Short mmCIF file of C-alpha atoms in Angstrom, two decimals:
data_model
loop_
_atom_site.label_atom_id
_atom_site.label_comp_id
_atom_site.label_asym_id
_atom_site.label_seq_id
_atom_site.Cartn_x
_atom_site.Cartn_y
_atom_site.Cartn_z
CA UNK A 1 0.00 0.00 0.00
CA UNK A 2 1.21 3.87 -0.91
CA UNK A 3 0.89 6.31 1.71
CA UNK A 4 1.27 10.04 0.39
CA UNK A 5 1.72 12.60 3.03
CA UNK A 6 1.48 16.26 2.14
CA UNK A 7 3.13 19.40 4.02
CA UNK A 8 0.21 21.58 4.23
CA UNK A 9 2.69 24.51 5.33
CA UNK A 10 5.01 23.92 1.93
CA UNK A 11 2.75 23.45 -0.56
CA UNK A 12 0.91 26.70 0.99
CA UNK A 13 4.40 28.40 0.34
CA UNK A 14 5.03 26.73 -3.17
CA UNK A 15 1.37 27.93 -4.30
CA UNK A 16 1.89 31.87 -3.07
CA UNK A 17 5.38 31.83 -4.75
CA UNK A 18 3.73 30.43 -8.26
CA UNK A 19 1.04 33.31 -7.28
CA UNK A 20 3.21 36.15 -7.06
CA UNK A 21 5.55 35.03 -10.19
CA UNK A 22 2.88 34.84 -12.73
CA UNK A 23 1.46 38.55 -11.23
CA UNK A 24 4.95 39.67 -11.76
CA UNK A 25 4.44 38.21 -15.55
CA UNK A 26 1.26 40.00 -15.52
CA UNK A 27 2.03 43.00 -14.40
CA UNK A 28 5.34 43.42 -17.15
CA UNK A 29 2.91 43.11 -20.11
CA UNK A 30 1.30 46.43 -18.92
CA UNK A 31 4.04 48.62 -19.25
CA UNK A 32 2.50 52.21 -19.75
CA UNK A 33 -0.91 53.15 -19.00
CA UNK A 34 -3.27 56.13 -20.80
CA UNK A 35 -5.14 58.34 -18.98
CA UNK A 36 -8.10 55.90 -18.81
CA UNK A 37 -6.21 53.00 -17.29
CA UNK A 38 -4.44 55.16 -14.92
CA UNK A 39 -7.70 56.74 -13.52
CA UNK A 40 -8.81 53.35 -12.78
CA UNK A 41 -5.30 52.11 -11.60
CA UNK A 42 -5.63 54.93 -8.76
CA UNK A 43 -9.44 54.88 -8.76
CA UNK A 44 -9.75 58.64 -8.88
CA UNK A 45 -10.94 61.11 -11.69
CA UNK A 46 -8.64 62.66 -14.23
CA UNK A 47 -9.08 65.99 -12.78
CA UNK A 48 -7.61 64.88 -9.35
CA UNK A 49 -4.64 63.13 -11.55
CA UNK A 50 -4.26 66.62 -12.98
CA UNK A 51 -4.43 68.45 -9.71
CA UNK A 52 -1.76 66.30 -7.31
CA UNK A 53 -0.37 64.68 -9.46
CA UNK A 54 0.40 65.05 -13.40
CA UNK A 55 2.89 68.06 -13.87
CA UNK A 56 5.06 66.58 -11.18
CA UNK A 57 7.85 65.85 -12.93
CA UNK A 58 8.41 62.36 -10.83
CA UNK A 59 5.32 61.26 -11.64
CA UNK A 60 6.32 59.38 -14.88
CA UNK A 61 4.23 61.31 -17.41
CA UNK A 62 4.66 61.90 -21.20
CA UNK A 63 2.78 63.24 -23.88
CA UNK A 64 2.66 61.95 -27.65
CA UNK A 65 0.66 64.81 -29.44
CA UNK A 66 -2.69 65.03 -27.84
CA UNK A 67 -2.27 61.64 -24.96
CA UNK A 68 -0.77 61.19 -21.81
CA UNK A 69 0.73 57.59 -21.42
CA UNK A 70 2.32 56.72 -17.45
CA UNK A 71 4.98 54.68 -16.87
CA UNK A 72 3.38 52.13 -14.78
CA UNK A 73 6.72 51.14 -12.66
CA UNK A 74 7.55 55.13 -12.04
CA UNK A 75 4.19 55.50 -11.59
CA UNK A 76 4.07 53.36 -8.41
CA UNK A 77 7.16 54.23 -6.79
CA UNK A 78 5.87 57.86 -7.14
CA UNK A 79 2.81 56.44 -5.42
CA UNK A 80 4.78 54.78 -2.70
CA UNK A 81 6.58 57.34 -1.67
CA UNK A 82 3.30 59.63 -1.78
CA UNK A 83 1.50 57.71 0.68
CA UNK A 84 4.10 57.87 2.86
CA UNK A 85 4.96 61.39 2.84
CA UNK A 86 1.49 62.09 3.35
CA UNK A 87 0.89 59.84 6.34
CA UNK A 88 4.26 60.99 7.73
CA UNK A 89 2.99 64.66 7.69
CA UNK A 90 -0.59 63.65 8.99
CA UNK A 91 -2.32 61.98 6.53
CA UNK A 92 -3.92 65.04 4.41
CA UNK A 93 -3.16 64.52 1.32
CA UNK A 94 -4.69 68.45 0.94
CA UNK A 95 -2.46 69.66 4.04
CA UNK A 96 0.30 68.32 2.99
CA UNK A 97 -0.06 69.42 -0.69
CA UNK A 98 -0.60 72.69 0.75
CA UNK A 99 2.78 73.11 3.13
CA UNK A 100 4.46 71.42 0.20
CA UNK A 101 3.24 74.03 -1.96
CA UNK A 102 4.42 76.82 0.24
CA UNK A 103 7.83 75.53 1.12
CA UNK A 104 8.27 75.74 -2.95
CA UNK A 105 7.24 79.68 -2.84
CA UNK A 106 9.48 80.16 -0.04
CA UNK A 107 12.53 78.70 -1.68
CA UNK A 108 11.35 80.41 -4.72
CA UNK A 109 11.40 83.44 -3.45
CA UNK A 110 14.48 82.98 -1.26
#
């Protein structure tokens, strides 16, 4: 008689490895995004994009003629480091934008 025995614990690990490698394929195919992709990558409307976000030069942005494509890796280490910003200056993103915003006048006008 065959007895199999299975480790519950490693085949767990095996499948979330196999998980995360073919979401890492995944994800490469989609290397830029348009405007339309991008406002439902960040699930927020084109004129907050255009507010916080677009003319940042970090933000991984580029225009051919009259479309915006996003660099979808730039795009989320932009977003990373966003979030954290934010939640290390209390969590506002519309606070923060603001003091931003005038620490860039002041050195402006320094």
């Amino acid at each position: 008689m065959i007895q199999v025995s299975i480790d519950e614990k490693a085949l767990e690990e095996l499948y979330l490895q196999k998980v995360e490698e073919r979401l890492n394929q995944l994800e490469s195919h989609l290397f830029y995004m348009n405007s339309k992709q991008l406002q439902n990558y960040m699930n927020v409307s084109w004129s907050t994009i255009e507010k916080h976000f677009l003319y940042d030069e970090k933000f991984g942005a580029i225009r051919l003629g009259s479309r915006w494509l996003f660099n979808k890796k730039i795009v989320d280490e932009y977003l990373e480091n966003h979030y954290w910003q934010v939640r290390q200056n209390g969590g506002d993103m519309l606070s923060w934008k603001e003091v931003k915003d005038g620490k860039r006048r002041e050195n402006l006008q320094s």
